[in-house]
mmCIF file with all atom_site columns, C-alpha atoms in Angstrom:
data_model
loop_
_atom_site.group_PDB
_atom_site.id
_atom_site.type_symbol
_atom_site.label_atom_id
_atom_site.label_alt_id
_atom_site.label_comp_id
_atom_site.label_asym_id
_atom_site.label_entity_id
_atom_site.label_seq_id
_atom_site.pdbx_PDB_ins_code
_atom_site.Cartn_x
_atom_site.Cartn_y
_atom_site.Cartn_z
_atom_site.occupancy
_atom_site.B_iso_or_equiv
_atom_site.pdbx_formal_charge
_atom_site.auth_seq_id
_atom_site.auth_comp_id
_atom_site.auth_asym_id
_atom_site.auth_atom_id
_atom_site.pdbx_PDB_model_num
ATOM 1  C CA . MET A 1 1  ? -33.826 -8.108  -94.773 1.00 85.00 ? 1  MET A CA 1
ATOM 2  C CA . ASP A 1 2  ? -32.573 -7.442  -91.302 1.00 89.00 ? 2  ASP A CA 1
ATOM 3  C CA . ALA A 1 3  ? -31.356 -9.948  -88.692 1.00 88.00 ? 3  ALA A CA 1
ATOM 4  C CA . ILE A 1 4  ? -34.745 -10.398 -86.972 1.00 89.00 ? 4  ILE A CA 1
ATOM 5  C CA . GLN A 1 5  ? -36.521 -11.190 -90.198 1.00 94.00 ? 5  GLN A CA 1
ATOM 6  C CA . GLN A 1 6  ? -33.828 -13.674 -91.168 1.00 94.00 ? 6  GLN A CA 1
ATOM 7  C CA . HIS A 1 7  ? -34.128 -15.253 -87.709 1.00 93.00 ? 7  HIS A CA 1
ATOM 8  C CA . MET A 1 8  ? -37.941 -15.636 -88.158 1.00 95.00 ? 8  MET A CA 1
ATOM 9  C CA . ILE A 1 9  ? -37.386 -17.343 -91.525 1.00 96.00 ? 9  ILE A CA 1
ATOM 10 C CA . ASP A 1 10 ? -34.795 -19.729 -90.042 1.00 96.00 ? 10 ASP A CA 1
ATOM 11 C CA . SER A 1 11 ? -36.962 -20.462 -87.065 1.00 96.00 ? 11 SER A CA 1
ATOM 12 C CA . TYR A 1 12 ? -39.895 -21.373 -89.358 1.00 96.00 ? 12 TYR A CA 1
ATOM 13 C CA . ARG A 1 13 ? -37.768 -23.594 -91.545 1.00 97.00 ? 13 ARG A CA 1
ATOM 14 C CA . ALA A 1 14 ? -36.333 -25.308 -88.392 1.00 97.00 ? 14 ALA A CA 1
ATOM 15 C CA . ALA A 1 15 ? -39.820 -25.904 -87.078 1.00 97.00 ? 15 ALA A CA 1
ATOM 16 C CA . GLN A 1 16 ? -40.921 -27.355 -90.415 1.00 96.00 ? 16 GLN A CA 1
ATOM 17 C CA . ARG A 1 17 ? -37.915 -29.757 -90.362 1.00 97.00 ? 17 ARG A CA 1
ATOM 18 C CA . GLY A 1 18 ? -38.320 -30.729 -86.763 1.00 96.00 ? 18 GLY A CA 1
ATOM 19 C CA . GLU A 1 19 ? -34.847 -29.217 -85.921 1.00 96.00 ? 19 GLU A CA 1
ATOM 20 C CA . PRO A 1 20 ? -33.963 -26.970 -82.912 1.00 95.00 ? 20 PRO A CA 1
ATOM 21 C CA . ALA A 1 21 ? -34.515 -23.303 -83.357 1.00 92.00 ? 21 ALA A CA 1
ATOM 22 C CA . PRO A 1 22 ? -31.442 -21.142 -84.135 1.00 92.00 ? 22 PRO A CA 1
ATOM 23 C CA . PRO A 1 23 ? -30.086 -18.815 -81.412 1.00 89.00 ? 23 PRO A CA 1
ATOM 24 C CA . LEU A 1 24 ? -31.361 -15.270 -81.296 1.00 88.00 ? 24 LEU A CA 1
ATOM 25 C CA . PRO A 1 25 ? -29.325 -12.698 -83.077 1.00 88.00 ? 25 PRO A CA 1
ATOM 26 C CA . GLY A 1 26 ? -26.578 -11.221 -80.893 1.00 87.00 ? 26 GLY A CA 1
ATOM 27 C CA . ARG A 1 27 ? -26.807 -14.012 -78.336 1.00 87.00 ? 27 ARG A CA 1
ATOM 28 C CA . HIS A 1 28 ? -23.207 -15.011 -78.674 1.00 88.00 ? 28 HIS A CA 1
ATOM 29 C CA . ASP A 1 29 ? -21.656 -11.700 -79.563 1.00 90.00 ? 29 ASP A CA 1
ATOM 30 C CA . TRP A 1 30 ? -19.635 -11.390 -76.364 1.00 92.00 ? 30 TRP A CA 1
ATOM 31 C CA . ALA A 1 31 ? -18.330 -15.015 -76.619 1.00 93.00 ? 31 ALA A CA 1
ATOM 32 C CA . VAL A 1 32 ? -17.118 -14.328 -80.172 1.00 92.00 ? 32 VAL A CA 1
ATOM 33 C CA . ALA A 1 33 ? -15.305 -11.090 -78.989 1.00 93.00 ? 33 ALA A CA 1
ATOM 34 C CA . ARG A 1 34 ? -13.657 -13.014 -76.112 1.00 94.00 ? 34 ARG A CA 1
ATOM 35 C CA . GLU A 1 35 ? -12.526 -15.750 -78.554 1.00 95.00 ? 35 GLU A CA 1
ATOM 36 C CA . ALA A 1 36 ? -11.046 -13.139 -81.018 1.00 93.00 ? 36 ALA A CA 1
ATOM 37 C CA . ARG A 1 37 ? -9.214  -11.584 -78.247 1.00 90.00 ? 37 ARG A CA 1
ATOM 38 C CA . ASP A 1 38 ? -7.859  -14.842 -76.927 1.00 92.00 ? 38 ASP A CA 1
ATOM 39 C CA . ARG A 1 39 ? -6.863  -15.833 -80.386 1.00 93.00 ? 39 ARG A CA 1
ATOM 40 C CA . ALA A 1 40 ? -4.926  -12.533 -80.878 1.00 90.00 ? 40 ALA A CA 1
ATOM 41 C CA . ARG A 1 41 ? -3.133  -13.067 -77.674 1.00 90.00 ? 41 ARG A CA 1
ATOM 42 C CA . PHE A 1 42 ? -2.272  -16.719 -78.583 1.00 92.00 ? 42 PHE A CA 1
ATOM 43 C CA . ASP A 1 43 ? -0.868  -15.529 -81.975 1.00 93.00 ? 43 ASP A CA 1
ATOM 44 C CA . ALA A 1 44 ? 1.183   -12.921 -80.346 1.00 88.00 ? 44 ALA A CA 1
ATOM 45 C CA . VAL A 1 45 ? 2.739   -15.415 -77.920 1.00 89.00 ? 45 VAL A CA 1
ATOM 46 C CA . ILE A 1 46 ? 3.409   -17.842 -80.751 1.00 92.00 ? 46 ILE A CA 1
ATOM 47 C CA . ALA A 1 47 ? 5.107   -15.052 -82.808 1.00 91.00 ? 47 ALA A CA 1
ATOM 48 C CA . GLY A 1 48 ? 7.201   -14.128 -79.805 1.00 89.00 ? 48 GLY A CA 1
ATOM 49 C CA . ARG A 1 49 ? 5.516   -10.777 -79.116 1.00 83.00 ? 49 ARG A CA 1
ATOM 50 C CA . PRO A 1 50 ? 4.182   -9.631  -75.783 1.00 79.00 ? 50 PRO A CA 1
ATOM 51 C CA . ALA A 1 51 ? 0.590   -10.816 -75.380 1.00 77.00 ? 51 ALA A CA 1
ATOM 52 C CA . ARG A 1 52 ? -0.620  -7.932  -73.194 1.00 79.00 ? 52 ARG A CA 1
ATOM 53 C CA . GLY A 1 53 ? -0.118  -4.190  -73.212 1.00 79.00 ? 53 GLY A CA 1
ATOM 54 C CA . ARG A 1 54 ? 0.668   -3.976  -76.957 1.00 74.00 ? 54 ARG A CA 1
ATOM 55 C CA . ARG A 1 55 ? -1.902  -1.317  -77.739 1.00 77.00 ? 55 ARG A CA 1
ATOM 56 C CA . ARG A 1 56 ? -0.820  0.855   -74.792 1.00 80.00 ? 56 ARG A CA 1
ATOM 57 C CA . ALA A 1 57 ? 2.893   0.541   -75.870 1.00 80.00 ? 57 ALA A CA 1
ATOM 58 C CA . ALA A 1 58 ? 2.063   1.465   -79.509 1.00 81.00 ? 58 ALA A CA 1
ATOM 59 C CA . LEU A 1 59 ? 0.060   4.373   -78.319 1.00 84.00 ? 59 LEU A CA 1
ATOM 60 C CA . ARG A 1 60 ? 2.856   5.510   -75.998 1.00 87.00 ? 60 ARG A CA 1
ATOM 61 C CA . SER A 1 61 ? 5.385   5.385   -78.791 1.00 86.00 ? 61 SER A CA 1
ATOM 62 C CA . LEU A 1 62 ? 3.152   7.312   -81.159 1.00 88.00 ? 62 LEU A CA 1
ATOM 63 C CA . ILE A 1 63 ? 2.673   10.088  -78.470 1.00 90.00 ? 63 ILE A CA 1
ATOM 64 C CA . ALA A 1 64 ? 6.394   10.202  -77.904 1.00 89.00 ? 64 ALA A CA 1
ATOM 65 C CA . ARG A 1 65 ? 7.133   10.362  -81.642 1.00 88.00 ? 65 ARG A CA 1
ATOM 66 C CA . SER A 1 66 ? 4.593   13.102  -82.226 1.00 87.00 ? 66 SER A CA 1
ATOM 67 C CA . ARG A 1 67 ? 6.052   15.228  -79.303 1.00 86.00 ? 67 ARG A CA 1
ATOM 68 C CA . GLY A 1 68 ? 9.547   14.478  -80.374 1.00 78.00 ? 68 GLY A CA 1
ATOM 69 C CA . THR A 1 69 ? 10.668  13.509  -76.971 1.00 65.00 ? 69 THR A CA 1
ATOM 70 C CA . GLY A 1 70 ? 11.948  10.080  -77.763 1.00 57.00 ? 70 GLY A CA 1
ATOM 71 C CA . GLY A 1 71 ? 11.178  9.141   -74.118 1.00 54.00 ? 71 GLY A CA 1
ATOM 72 C CA . CYS A 1 72 ? 8.057   7.997   -72.419 1.00 55.00 ? 72 CYS A CA 1
ATOM 73 C CA . GLY A 1 73 ? 6.061   10.956  -73.877 1.00 47.00 ? 73 GLY A CA 1
ATOM 74 C CA . ALA A 1 74 ? 4.380   11.858  -70.592 1.00 52.00 ? 74 ALA A CA 1
ATOM 75 C CA . PRO A 1 75 ? 3.877   15.612  -69.907 1.00 55.00 ? 75 PRO A CA 1
ATOM 76 C CA . GLY A 1 76 ? 6.830   17.107  -67.973 1.00 54.00 ? 76 GLY A CA 1
ATOM 77 C CA . HIS A 1 77 ? 9.202   14.351  -68.977 1.00 53.00 ? 77 HIS A CA 1
ATOM 78 C CA . SER A 1 78 ? 10.835  15.974  -72.024 1.00 51.00 ? 78 SER A CA 1
ATOM 79 C CA . PRO A 1 79 ? 14.609  16.373  -72.096 1.00 53.00 ? 79 PRO A CA 1
ATOM 80 C CA . ALA A 1 80 ? 14.045  20.275  -72.402 1.00 54.00 ? 80 ALA A CA 1
ATOM 81 C CA . GLY A 1 81 ? 12.292  20.351  -69.025 1.00 49.00 ? 81 GLY A CA 1
ATOM 82 C CA . PRO A 1 82 ? 8.702   20.812  -67.774 1.00 52.00 ? 82 PRO A CA 1
ATOM 83 C CA . ALA A 1 83 ? 8.361   24.451  -68.675 1.00 53.00 ? 83 ALA A CA 1
ATOM 84 C CA . GLU A 1 84 ? 9.393   23.969  -72.341 1.00 50.00 ? 84 GLU A CA 1
ATOM 85 C CA . SER A 1 85 ? 7.298   20.868  -72.969 1.00 48.00 ? 85 SER A CA 1
ATOM 86 C CA . ARG A 1 86 ? 4.072   22.740  -73.296 1.00 45.00 ? 86 ARG A CA 1
#
């Protein structure tokens, strides 16, 4: 049974009981995604970690580690110089 079929059954049941119909499937998806993001930021602040830019910082450190530069990991910024970084 997919979401639409379940919604139809729930709507029928609500109509029989005189209750309001449930919201359509997917209606609140963006609100749930925003709440999850806000909760993750809140948890980071409470734990003493930066609330923003954590994914970018983690990606930057992974790139730097894979290139072995130990620095910012951007092209042309390796200690060996721009010619040897390729």
